[in-house]
Amino acid sequence: MSKKTAQAGAQNVAKFPHNQNDSEEERDVENISGKRLKSFIERVERLEEEKSALGEDIKEVYAEAKGTGFEVKIMRRIVKLRKMDPDKRQEEDMLLELYQSAIGME
Amino acid sequence: MSKKTAQAGAQNVAKFPHNQNDSEEERDVENISGKRLKSFIERVERLEEEKSALGEDIKEVYAEAKGTGFEVKIMRRIVKLRKMDPDKRQEEDMLLELYQSAIGME
Amino acid sequence: MSKKTAQAGAQNVAKFPHNQNDSEEERDVENISGKRLKSFIERVERLEEEKSALGEDIKEVYAEAKGTGFEVKIMRRIVKLRKMDPDKRQEEDMLLELYQSAIGME
Amino acid sequence: MSKKTAQAGAQNVAKFPHNQNDSEEERDVENISGKRLKSFIERVERLEEEKSALGEDIKEVYAEAKGTGFEVKIMRRIVKLRKMDPDKRQEEDMLLELYQSAIGME
DNA sequence: ACCGTGGTTAGCTTTC
DNA sequence: GAAAGCTAACCACGGT
């Protein structure tokens, strides 16, 4: 890191832990913070990789379903409906009907 | 509206103004609320129409720019950058560089 | 613009019109392209400003409706429903019910 | 399923496999399709559960990082940058600078 | 503690 | 039919 370009001023110090002052052990401290940061970043990256792999899997399931004749769009609606709280869902549906009636939708 | 099916129970009354009790003027009250609701809805719809027309215009500008050889993607980045607060942007960029240095990204 | 840092190599020339070679009128050519680009950018910015103003307006309408006791979430559903093609919508609803029956959802 | 209300007409048959005609084994066929559909749905649901669990994990990592003084927003930028193709990224950055120079941004 | 805001993600549309 | 861009819903965060 270039002290000149990236020290970022006093107001940022808090956003980069343990870098308040340049002591003789400055490099160690930076390394420690840097290592912690890198570790966080890499943990996130690993998790995101798995997450996006699952996204792929889901797409594949839908693709297979589509291949056997089902409509993906409708399936997605079903998945969404099933994950809603039934009471809340019914509640909202009733309100929807009420509103529709009130404005004269069919 | 069918009172039977859509009255939605007491807990919803608050979500449909002035419908707390069925008086002799019930129908008027419904009409009033219904009319207000419809008016809100239609105002939104008008505004959304204009909004999406502007969306079309924007797309056309980009299309024209693309037609003369510019990269739309980069143009979008520029538009976004220009709309950021310069101080905050610089602040964040410095922090970004600091973090990148700390984890050894070139 | 610094030729050294931003000339971006031959492969990018196409993305910046009329800059293929450095002639004696190079600066003019850059200015011309730059002016065109700036004009595009500014047109976009104007349109986006208007667009986001309309977004504000829409939010205000919803806020006002909420203030008089309506549920914004339901209103949004209504707006969306009204903008769908009725045939397509009915079609999808029937398919949804069919699927729900098929998997034993109530 | 109510044949009357949800059979959805001939044009939908293709969207619900093996239901073309009502034979003596109609109920079996429906069960088979229904079971397949349900199986697809449940596979999706399982995958989405895992996916959203990973989302939670990611949030936790960021929360922990924030707790030790790092800026989540910047970390997200880093993760995003690291997942871009380096060549493409550099390419775009150069073009961005070129465009910025052309319109006189700093 | 809630509201409002901004950022992220998913779904839909359009293009190639 | 796949890929990309645009839009809208969702969600987590910061402010009041």
Tab-separated table of C-alpha atoms (C1' of nucleotides) in Angstrom:
chain	number	residue	atom	x	y	z
A	1	MET	CA	0.000	0.000	0.000
A	2	SER	CA	1.226	3.437	-0.870
A	3	LYS	CA	0.999	5.702	2.140
A	4	LYS	CA	0.931	8.646	-0.161
A	5	THR	CA	-2.074	7.726	-2.219
A	6	ALA	CA	-4.248	5.596	-0.062
A	7	GLN	CA	-3.866	6.674	3.509
A	8	ALA	CA	-7.270	8.153	3.129
A	9	GLY	CA	-7.070	10.755	5.843
A	10	ALA	CA	-7.869	10.639	9.523
A	11	GLN	CA	-11.569	10.389	9.052
A	12	ASN	CA	-11.215	6.992	7.478
A	13	VAL	CA	-8.998	5.436	10.006
A	14	ALA	CA	-11.914	4.034	11.873
A	15	LYS	CA	-12.900	2.132	8.744
A	16	PHE	CA	-9.595	0.363	8.748
A	17	PRO	CA	-8.961	-1.077	12.177
A	18	HIS	CA	-5.785	-0.641	14.155
A	19	ASN	CA	-4.152	1.714	11.738
A	20	GLN	CA	-4.377	4.834	13.854
A	21	ASN	CA	-0.734	5.609	14.021
A	22	ASP	CA	2.402	4.617	12.296
A	23	SER	CA	4.518	2.867	14.830
A	24	GLU	CA	7.504	0.642	14.342
A	25	GLU	CA	5.178	-2.294	14.029
A	26	GLU	CA	3.104	-0.551	11.415
A	27	ARG	CA	3.685	-3.178	8.805
A	28	ASP	CA	2.611	-5.946	11.111
A	29	VAL	CA	-0.540	-4.149	12.022
A	30	GLU	CA	-1.391	-3.600	8.417
A	31	ASN	CA	-0.754	-7.185	7.669
A	32	ILE	CA	-2.958	-8.258	10.494
A	33	SER	CA	-5.843	-6.070	9.385
A	34	GLY	CA	-5.217	-6.974	5.784
A	35	LYS	CA	-5.241	-10.625	6.616
A	36	ARG	CA	-8.461	-10.314	8.529
A	37	LEU	CA	-10.042	-8.412	5.689
A	38	LYS	CA	-8.850	-10.912	3.161
A	39	SER	CA	-10.198	-13.713	5.268
A	40	PHE	CA	-13.625	-12.064	5.419
A	41	ILE	CA	-13.603	-11.476	1.695
A	42	GLU	CA	-12.682	-15.018	0.930
A	43	ARG	CA	-15.304	-16.416	3.224
A	44	VAL	CA	-17.884	-14.338	1.433
A	45	GLU	CA	-16.610	-15.483	-1.928
A	46	ARG	CA	-16.805	-19.115	-0.985
A	47	LEU	CA	-20.348	-18.713	0.253
A	48	GLU	CA	-21.390	-16.807	-2.837
A	49	GLU	CA	-19.965	-19.496	-5.014
A	50	GLU	CA	-22.079	-22.108	-3.297
A	51	LYS	CA	-25.060	-19.830	-3.433
A	52	SER	CA	-24.787	-19.284	-7.122
A	53	ALA	CA	-24.257	-23.003	-7.689
A	54	LEU	CA	-27.592	-23.549	-6.011
A	55	GLY	CA	-29.058	-20.936	-8.314
A	56	GLU	CA	-27.834	-23.026	-11.219
A	57	ASP	CA	-29.370	-26.125	-9.737
A	58	ILE	CA	-32.705	-24.410	-9.396
A	59	LYS	CA	-32.573	-23.307	-12.994
A	60	GLU	CA	-31.862	-26.860	-14.023
A	61	VAL	CA	-34.847	-28.188	-12.146
A	62	TYR	CA	-37.065	-25.664	-13.871
A	63	ALA	CA	-35.530	-26.520	-17.214
A	64	GLU	CA	-36.229	-30.165	-16.657
A	65	ALA	CA	-39.798	-29.412	-15.635
A	66	LYS	CA	-40.226	-27.298	-18.732
A	67	GLY	CA	-38.871	-30.165	-20.786
A	68	THR	CA	-41.619	-32.408	-19.521
A	69	GLY	CA	-44.285	-29.857	-20.390
A	70	PHE	CA	-44.773	-27.678	-17.331
A	71	GLU	CA	-44.896	-23.913	-17.326
A	72	VAL	CA	-42.002	-22.466	-15.397
A	73	LYS	CA	-43.701	-19.175	-14.780
A	74	ILE	CA	-46.652	-20.826	-13.078
A	75	MET	CA	-44.362	-23.062	-11.076
A	76	ARG	CA	-42.567	-20.012	-9.775
A	77	ARG	CA	-45.853	-18.522	-8.683
A	78	ILE	CA	-46.636	-21.723	-6.818
A	79	VAL	CA	-43.313	-21.751	-5.049
A	80	LYS	CA	-43.854	-18.172	-4.013
A	81	LEU	CA	-47.387	-18.817	-2.797
A	82	ARG	CA	-46.311	-21.804	-0.773
A	83	LYS	CA	-43.674	-19.823	0.984
A	84	MET	CA	-46.108	-17.151	2.139
A	85	ASP	CA	-47.776	-17.278	5.492
A	86	PRO	CA	-51.269	-18.620	4.716
A	87	ASP	CA	-53.050	-16.173	6.981
A	88	LYS	CA	-51.275	-13.199	5.624
A	89	ARG	CA	-51.860	-14.403	2.114
A	90	GLN	CA	-55.582	-14.828	2.613
A	91	GLU	CA	-55.720	-11.486	4.324
A	92	GLU	CA	-54.124	-9.794	1.359
A	93	ASP	CA	-56.276	-11.599	-1.134
A	94	MET	CA	-59.417	-10.445	0.634
A	95	LEU	CA	-58.185	-6.902	0.715
A	96	LEU	CA	-57.362	-7.151	-2.953
A	97	GLU	CA	-60.866	-8.276	-3.760
A	98	LEU	CA	-62.298	-5.546	-1.608
A	99	TYR	CA	-60.300	-2.924	-3.427
A	100	GLN	CA	-61.167	-4.362	-6.796
A	101	SER	CA	-64.847	-4.292	-5.984
A	102	ALA	CA	-64.553	-0.762	-4.710
A	103	ILE	CA	-63.177	0.521	-7.980
A	104	GLY	CA	-65.419	-1.636	-10.097
A	105	MET	CA	-62.932	-4.141	-11.484
A	106	GLU	CA	-65.211	-6.884	-12.866
B	1	MET	CA	-68.707	-5.976	-3.960
B	2	SER	CA	-70.088	-8.925	-2.109
B	3	LYS	CA	-70.399	-8.131	1.565
B	4	LYS	CA	-70.330	-11.804	2.311
B	5	THR	CA	-67.074	-12.648	0.620
B	6	ALA	CA	-64.987	-9.566	0.791
B	7	GLN	CA	-65.821	-7.669	3.930
B	8	ALA	CA	-62.599	-9.019	5.235
B	9	GLY	CA	-63.369	-8.869	8.906
B	10	ALA	CA	-62.970	-6.133	11.426
B	11	GLN	CA	-59.227	-6.165	11.392
B	12	ASN	CA	-59.178	-4.921	7.843
B	13	VAL	CA	-61.587	-2.102	8.225
B	14	ALA	CA	-58.775	0.265	8.899
B	15	LYS	CA	-57.351	-0.537	5.490
B	16	PHE	CA	-60.527	0.606	3.834
B	17	PRO	CA	-61.411	4.017	5.200
B	18	HIS	CA	-64.788	5.024	6.516
B	19	ASN	CA	-66.285	1.606	6.253
B	20	GLN	CA	-66.406	0.809	9.943
B	21	ASN	CA	-70.085	0.307	10.218
B	22	ASP	CA	-72.916	-0.262	7.879
B	23	SER	CA	-75.203	2.661	8.245
B	24	GLU	CA	-78.013	3.800	6.011
B	25	GLU	CA	-75.507	5.710	3.970
B	26	GLU	CA	-73.291	2.714	3.586
B	27	ARG	CA	-73.434	2.701	-0.169
B	28	ASP	CA	-72.473	6.336	-0.373
B	29	VAL	CA	-69.582	5.788	1.919
B	30	GLU	CA	-68.351	2.925	-0.167
B	31	ASN	CA	-68.724	4.961	-3.262
B	32	ILE	CA	-66.755	7.748	-1.726
B	33	SER	CA	-63.926	5.483	-0.641
B	34	GLY	CA	-64.082	3.615	-3.900
B	35	LYS	CA	-63.912	6.804	-5.843
B	36	ARG	CA	-60.974	8.044	-3.840
B	37	LEU	CA	-59.192	4.764	-4.335
B	38	LYS	CA	-59.906	4.766	-8.024
B	39	SER	CA	-58.643	8.297	-8.272
B	40	PHE	CA	-55.372	7.346	-6.573
B	41	ILE	CA	-54.980	4.348	-8.834
B	42	GLU	CA	-55.578	6.359	-11.940
B	43	ARG	CA	-53.171	9.057	-10.897
B	44	VAL	CA	-50.527	6.419	-10.407
B	45	GLU	CA	-51.296	4.898	-13.773
B	46	ARG	CA	-50.985	8.196	-15.548
B	47	LEU	CA	-47.683	8.929	-13.884
B	48	GLU	CA	-46.362	5.478	-14.656
B	49	GLU	CA	-47.300	5.925	-18.270
B	50	GLU	CA	-45.267	9.099	-18.484
B	51	LYS	CA	-42.457	7.477	-16.585
B	52	SER	CA	-42.251	4.572	-18.926
B	53	ALA	CA	-42.413	6.898	-21.924
B	54	LEU	CA	-39.318	8.591	-20.556
B	55	GLY	CA	-37.748	5.191	-20.197
B	56	GLU	CA	-38.344	4.693	-23.883
B	57	ASP	CA	-36.779	8.025	-24.682
B	58	ILE	CA	-33.709	7.152	-22.696
B	59	LYS	CA	-33.364	3.872	-24.485
B	60	GLU	CA	-33.587	5.701	-27.787
B	61	VAL	CA	-30.821	8.084	-26.852
B	62	TYR	CA	-28.584	5.191	-25.936
B	63	ALA	CA	-29.504	3.408	-29.136
B	64	GLU	CA	-28.560	6.445	-31.160
B	65	ALA	CA	-25.293	6.783	-29.288
B	66	LYS	CA	-24.567	3.130	-29.881
B	67	GLY	CA	-25.327	3.667	-33.545
B	68	THR	CA	-22.617	6.293	-33.749
B	69	GLY	CA	-20.070	4.006	-32.112
B	70	PHE	CA	-20.258	4.645	-28.385
B	71	GLU	CA	-20.474	1.977	-25.735
B	72	VAL	CA	-23.750	2.123	-23.902
B	73	LYS	CA	-22.442	0.295	-20.882
B	74	ILE	CA	-19.686	2.806	-20.322
B	75	MET	CA	-22.072	5.668	-20.870
B	76	ARG	CA	-24.271	4.288	-18.140
B	77	ARG	CA	-21.331	4.156	-15.793
B	78	ILE	CA	-20.592	7.781	-16.556
B	79	VAL	CA	-24.130	8.845	-15.908
B	80	LYS	CA	-24.051	7.034	-12.608
B	81	LEU	CA	-20.712	8.533	-11.599
B	82	ARG	CA	-21.839	12.029	-12.432
B	83	LYS	CA	-24.862	11.693	-10.248
B	84	MET	CA	-22.845	10.738	-7.179
B	85	ASP	CA	-21.726	13.266	-4.649
B	86	PRO	CA	-18.088	13.942	-5.580
B	87	ASP	CA	-16.833	14.004	-2.003
B	88	LYS	CA	-18.535	10.828	-1.039
B	89	ARG	CA	-17.378	9.194	-4.212
B	90	GLN	CA	-13.760	10.135	-3.668
B	91	GLU	CA	-14.038	9.045	-0.076
B	92	GLU	CA	-15.280	5.631	-1.105
B	93	ASP	CA	-12.728	5.281	-3.836
B	94	MET	CA	-9.908	5.945	-1.403
B	95	LEU	CA	-11.266	3.413	1.001
B	96	LEU	CA	-11.604	0.956	-1.845
B	97	GLU	CA	-7.970	1.415	-2.763
B	98	LEU	CA	-6.952	1.095	0.834
B	99	TYR	CA	-8.787	-2.182	1.174
B	100	GLN	CA	-7.431	-3.434	-2.127
B	101	SER	CA	-3.906	-2.683	-1.043
B	102	ALA	CA	-4.488	-4.348	2.267
B	103	ILE	CA	-5.467	-7.614	0.666
B	104	GLY	CA	-2.884	-7.398	-2.075
B	105	MET	CA	-5.056	-6.664	-5.069
B	106	GLU	CA	-2.410	-5.236	-7.402
C	1	MET	CA	-6.994	13.379	-22.319
C	2	SER	CA	-3.651	11.783	-21.865
C	3	LYS	CA	-2.712	9.786	-24.926
C	4	LYS	CA	-0.364	7.780	-22.816
C	5	THR	CA	-2.849	6.540	-20.299
C	6	ALA	CA	-6.150	6.406	-22.037
C	7	GLN	CA	-5.644	5.686	-25.667
C	8	ALA	CA	-6.835	2.228	-24.867
C	9	GLY	CA	-5.236	0.419	-27.739
C	10	ALA	CA	-6.379	-0.276	-31.244
C	11	GLN	CA	-9.138	-2.610	-30.224
C	12	ASN	CA	-11.030	0.207	-28.571
C	13	VAL	CA	-10.860	2.700	-31.321
C	14	ALA	CA	-14.122	1.516	-32.698
C	15	LYS	CA	-15.762	2.416	-29.412
C	16	PHE	CA	-14.679	5.981	-29.787
C	17	PRO	CA	-15.686	7.202	-33.215
C	18	HIS	CA	-13.393	8.980	-35.642
C	19	ASN	CA	-10.295	8.602	-33.555
C	20	GLN	CA	-8.547	6.023	-35.701
C	21	ASN	CA	-5.468	7.990	-36.454
C	22	ASP	CA	-3.742	11.020	-35.110
C	23	SER	CA	-3.807	13.614	-37.808
C	24	GLU	CA	-3.138	17.321	-37.591
C	25	GLU	CA	-6.788	17.830	-36.803
C	26	GLU	CA	-6.741	15.300	-34.038
C	27	ARG	CA	-7.824	17.704	-31.380
C	28	ASP	CA	-10.783	18.827	-33.431
C	29	VAL	CA	-11.852	15.291	-34.017
C	30	GLU	CA	-11.650	14.524	-30.351
C	31	ASN	CA	-13.601	17.582	-29.570
C	32	ILE	CA	-16.261	16.625	-32.015
C	33	SER	CA	-16.616	13.133	-30.636
C	34	GLY	CA	-16.369	14.444	-27.125
C	35	LYS	CA	-19.063	16.967	-27.798
C	36	ARG	CA	-21.332	14.370	-29.273
C	37	LEU	CA	-20.759	12.089	-26.331
C	38	LYS	CA	-21.374	14.865	-23.875
C	39	SER	CA	-24.549	15.767	-25.677
C	40	PHE	CA	-25.808	12.194	-25.448
C	41	ILE	CA	-24.921	12.028	-21.776
C	42	GLU	CA	-26.672	15.239	-21.006
C	43	ARG	CA	-29.777	14.248	-22.876
C	44	VAL	CA	-29.896	11.071	-20.856
C	45	GLU	CA	-29.391	12.991	-17.649
C	46	ARG	CA	-32.213	15.362	-18.399
C	47	LEU	CA	-34.546	12.504	-19.182
C	48	GLU	CA	-33.528	10.607	-16.087
C	49	GLU	CA	-34.159	13.645	-13.983
C	50	GLU	CA	-37.686	13.882	-15.280
C	51	LYS	CA	-38.131	10.173	-14.889
C	52	SER	CA	-37.051	10.174	-11.300
C	53	ALA	CA	-39.237	13.199	-10.610
C	54	LEU	CA	-42.160	11.119	-11.802
C	55	GLY	CA	-40.999	8.352	-9.523
C	56	GLU	CA	-41.209	10.845	-6.677
C	57	ASP	CA	-44.676	11.836	-7.731
C	58	ILE	CA	-45.799	8.244	-7.725
C	59	LYS	CA	-44.402	7.736	-4.272
C	60	GLU	CA	-46.273	10.801	-3.107
C	61	VAL	CA	-49.544	9.528	-4.470
C	62	TYR	CA	-49.048	6.263	-2.641
C	63	ALA	CA	-48.077	8.118	0.501
C	64	GLU	CA	-51.214	10.201	0.311
C	65	ALA	CA	-53.317	7.101	-0.257
C	66	LYS	CA	-51.656	5.445	2.699
C	67	GLY	CA	-52.386	8.527	4.750
C	68	THR	CA	-56.068	8.147	4.055
C	69	GLY	CA	-56.006	4.512	5.095
C	70	PHE	CA	-55.306	2.483	1.983
C	71	GLU	CA	-52.755	-0.277	1.712
C	72	VAL	CA	-50.010	0.600	-0.704
C	73	LYS	CA	-49.005	-2.975	-1.304
C	74	ILE	CA	-52.482	-3.937	-2.445
C	75	MET	CA	-52.730	-0.840	-4.588
C	76	ARG	CA	-49.562	-1.858	-6.358
C	77	ARG	CA	-51.008	-5.255	-7.053
C	78	ILE	CA	-54.069	-3.610	-8.544
C	79	VAL	CA	-52.031	-1.364	-10.776
C	80	LYS	CA	-50.114	-4.361	-11.993
C	81	LEU	CA	-53.220	-6.418	-12.607
C	82	ARG	CA	-54.846	-3.641	-14.560
C	83	LYS	CA	-51.890	-3.362	-16.834
C	84	MET	CA	-51.947	-7.048	-17.755
C	85	ASP	CA	-53.732	-8.376	-20.779
C	86	PRO	CA	-57.008	-9.803	-19.396
C	87	ASP	CA	-56.920	-12.917	-21.535
C	88	LYS	CA	-53.386	-13.747	-20.658
C	89	ARG	CA	-54.073	-13.091	-17.032
C	90	GLN	CA	-57.107	-15.378	-16.927
C	91	GLU	CA	-55.145	-17.993	-18.808
C	92	GLU	CA	-52.401	-17.944	-16.228
C	93	ASP	CA	-54.794	-17.991	-13.341
C	94	MET	CA	-56.498	-21.080	-14.691
C	95	LEU	CA	-53.197	-22.808	-15.158
C	96	LEU	CA	-52.227	-21.834	-11.647
C	97	GLU	CA	-55.355	-23.400	-10.246
C	98	LEU	CA	-54.802	-26.486	-12.332
C	99	TYR	CA	-51.292	-26.882	-10.978
C	100	GLN	CA	-52.419	-26.215	-7.442
C	101	SER	CA	-55.081	-28.886	-7.700
C	102	ALA	CA	-52.602	-31.287	-9.186
C	103	ILE	CA	-50.282	-31.038	-6.218
C	104	GLY	CA	-53.050	-30.902	-3.683
C	105	MET	CA	-52.846	-27.284	-2.569
C	106	GLU	CA	-56.233	-26.897	-0.868
D	1	MET	CA	-59.395	-30.334	-9.242
D	2	SER	CA	-62.649	-29.210	-10.657
D	3	LYS	CA	-62.850	-30.246	-14.262
D	4	LYS	CA	-65.394	-27.550	-14.843
D	5	THR	CA	-63.396	-24.617	-13.633
D	6	ALA	CA	-59.810	-25.463	-14.206
D	7	GLN	CA	-59.537	-27.665	-17.236
D	8	ALA	CA	-58.363	-24.557	-18.958
D	9	GLY	CA	-59.287	-25.491	-22.498
D	10	ALA	CA	-57.470	-27.392	-25.154
D	11	GLN	CA	-54.786	-24.820	-25.626
D	12	ASN	CA	-53.448	-25.465	-22.165
D	13	VAL	CA	-53.282	-29.182	-22.348
D	14	ALA	CA	-49.739	-29.020	-23.533
D	15	LYS	CA	-48.806	-27.196	-20.345
D	16	PHE	CA	-50.032	-30.086	-18.276
D	17	PRO	CA	-48.535	-33.278	-19.640
D	18	HIS	CA	-50.455	-36.422	-20.406
D	19	ASN	CA	-53.835	-34.931	-19.798
D	20	GLN	CA	-55.013	-34.811	-23.358
D	21	ASN	CA	-58.025	-36.968	-22.969
D	22	ASP	CA	-60.116	-38.320	-20.188
D	23	SER	CA	-59.771	-42.039	-20.272
D	24	GLU	CA	-60.631	-44.606	-17.657
D	25	GLU	CA	-57.205	-44.104	-16.187
D	26	GLU	CA	-57.613	-40.373	-16.024
D	27	ARG	CA	-57.120	-40.199	-12.297
D	28	ASP	CA	-53.921	-42.152	-12.486
D	29	VAL	CA	-52.579	-39.927	-15.170
D	30	GLU	CA	-53.377	-36.848	-13.182
D	31	ASN	CA	-51.738	-38.350	-10.188
D	32	ILE	CA	-48.675	-39.123	-12.154
D	33	SER	CA	-48.381	-35.624	-13.562
D	34	GLY	CA	-49.297	-34.145	-10.228
D	35	LYS	CA	-46.679	-36.190	-8.517
D	36	ARG	CA	-44.047	-35.176	-10.996
D	37	LEU	CA	-45.008	-31.554	-10.624
D	38	LYS	CA	-44.974	-31.784	-6.869
D	39	SER	CA	-41.587	-33.416	-6.987
D	40	PHE	CA	-40.197	-30.590	-9.102
D	41	ILE	CA	-41.694	-28.006	-6.785
D	42	GLU	CA	-40.266	-29.634	-3.730
D	43	ARG	CA	-36.844	-29.956	-5.237
D	44	VAL	CA	-36.908	-26.267	-5.977
D	45	GLU	CA	-38.038	-25.489	-2.468
D	46	ARG	CA	-35.265	-27.502	-0.925
D	47	LEU	CA	-32.674	-25.782	-3.084
D	48	GLU	CA	-34.077	-22.370	-2.311
D	49	GLU	CA	-33.930	-23.110	1.357
D	50	GLU	CA	-30.248	-23.933	1.148
D	51	LYS	CA	-29.686	-20.919	-1.019
D	52	SER	CA	-31.263	-18.570	1.414
D	53	ALA	CA	-29.367	-20.168	4.290
D	54	LEU	CA	-26.195	-19.269	2.453
D	55	GLY	CA	-27.520	-15.760	2.097
D	56	GLU	CA	-27.808	-15.647	5.864
D	57	ASP	CA	-24.277	-16.864	6.248
D	58	ILE	CA	-23.002	-14.167	3.960
D	59	LYS	CA	-24.824	-11.538	5.946
D	60	GLU	CA	-23.241	-12.861	9.115
D	61	VAL	CA	-19.762	-12.620	7.673
D	62	TYR	CA	-20.381	-9.026	6.682
D	63	ALA	CA	-21.821	-8.283	10.091
D	64	GLU	CA	-18.773	-9.697	11.769
D	65	ALA	CA	-16.492	-7.699	9.499
D	66	LYS	CA	-18.439	-4.579	10.253
D	67	GLY	CA	-18.109	-5.344	13.941
D	68	THR	CA	-14.345	-5.289	13.602
D	69	GLY	CA	-14.424	-1.937	11.843
D	70	PHE	CA	-14.625	-2.659	8.130
D	71	GLU	CA	-17.018	-1.018	5.720
D	72	VAL	CA	-19.461	-3.487	4.301
D	73	LYS	CA	-20.233	-1.396	1.264
D	74	ILE	CA	-16.613	-1.279	0.201
D	75	MET	CA	-16.210	-4.968	0.858
D	76	ARG	CA	-19.108	-5.655	-1.457
D	77	ARG	CA	-17.430	-3.600	-4.144
D	78	ILE	CA	-14.275	-5.628	-3.718
D	79	VAL	CA	-16.089	-8.911	-3.986
D	80	LYS	CA	-17.760	-7.696	-7.127
D	81	LEU	CA	-14.503	-6.468	-8.649
D	82	ARG	CA	-12.721	-9.708	-7.903
D	83	LYS	CA	-15.366	-11.677	-9.654
D	84	MET	CA	-14.972	-9.744	-12.888
D	85	ASP	CA	-12.698	-10.918	-15.626
D	86	PRO	CA	-9.524	-8.834	-15.134
D	87	ASP	CA	-9.000	-8.166	-18.830
D	88	LYS	CA	-12.528	-7.116	-19.421
D	89	ARG	CA	-12.460	-4.982	-16.332
D	90	GLN	CA	-9.295	-3.163	-17.344
D	91	GLU	CA	-10.665	-2.745	-20.823
D	92	GLU	CA	-13.783	-1.095	-19.501
D	93	ASP	CA	-11.885	1.080	-17.094
D	94	MET	CA	-9.735	2.415	-19.908
D	95	LEU	CA	-12.741	3.146	-22.004
D	96	LEU	CA	-14.340	4.843	-19.041
D	97	GLU	CA	-11.325	7.101	-18.613
D	98	LEU	CA	-11.305	7.819	-22.315
D	99	TYR	CA	-14.928	8.858	-22.254
D	100	GLN	CA	-14.432	10.901	-19.122
D	101	SER	CA	-11.567	12.761	-20.684
D	102	ALA	CA	-13.563	13.322	-23.831
D	103	ILE	CA	-16.349	15.080	-21.969
D	104	GLY	CA	-14.028	16.878	-19.598
D	105	MET	CA	-14.714	15.082	-16.353
D	106	GLU	CA	-11.857	16.183	-14.087
E	1	DA	C1'	-38.881	0.937	17.036
E	2	DC	C1'	-40.416	2.411	12.639
E	3	DC	C1'	-40.045	4.650	8.514
E	4	DG	C1'	-37.719	5.745	4.505
E	5	DT	C1'	-33.882	4.891	1.592
E	6	DG	C1'	-30.646	2.446	-1.146
E	7	DG	C1'	-28.787	-1.647	-2.786
E	8	DT	C1'	-29.350	-6.288	-4.263
E	9	DT	C1'	-31.745	-9.862	-6.443
E	10	DA	C1'	-35.011	-12.035	-9.349
E	11	DG	C1'	-38.184	-11.932	-13.200
E	12	DC	C1'	-39.597	-10.277	-17.562
E	13	DT	C1'	-38.643	-8.342	-22.132
E	14	DT	C1'	-36.145	-7.874	-25.994
E	15	DT	C1'	-32.402	-8.830	-28.888
E	16	DC	C1'	-29.196	-11.716	-31.355
F	1	DG	C1'	-33.455	-20.511	-27.591
F	2	DA	C1'	-29.904	-18.151	-25.132
F	3	DA	C1'	-28.065	-13.861	-23.401
F	4	DA	C1'	-28.405	-9.220	-21.930
F	5	DG	C1'	-30.700	-5.124	-20.235
F	6	DC	C1'	-34.459	-3.135	-17.883
F	7	DT	C1'	-37.841	-3.150	-14.371
F	8	DA	C1'	-39.917	-4.103	-10.146
F	9	DA	C1'	-39.895	-6.515	-5.600
F	10	DC	C1'	-37.310	-7.494	-1.686
F	11	DC	C1'	-34.381	-6.736	2.079
F	12	DA	C1'	-31.153	-4.924	4.992
F	13	DC	C1'	-29.359	-0.644	6.772
F	14	DG	C1'	-29.274	4.122	8.803
F	15	DG	C1'	-31.849	7.846	10.516
F	16	DT	C1'	-35.470	9.839	13.323
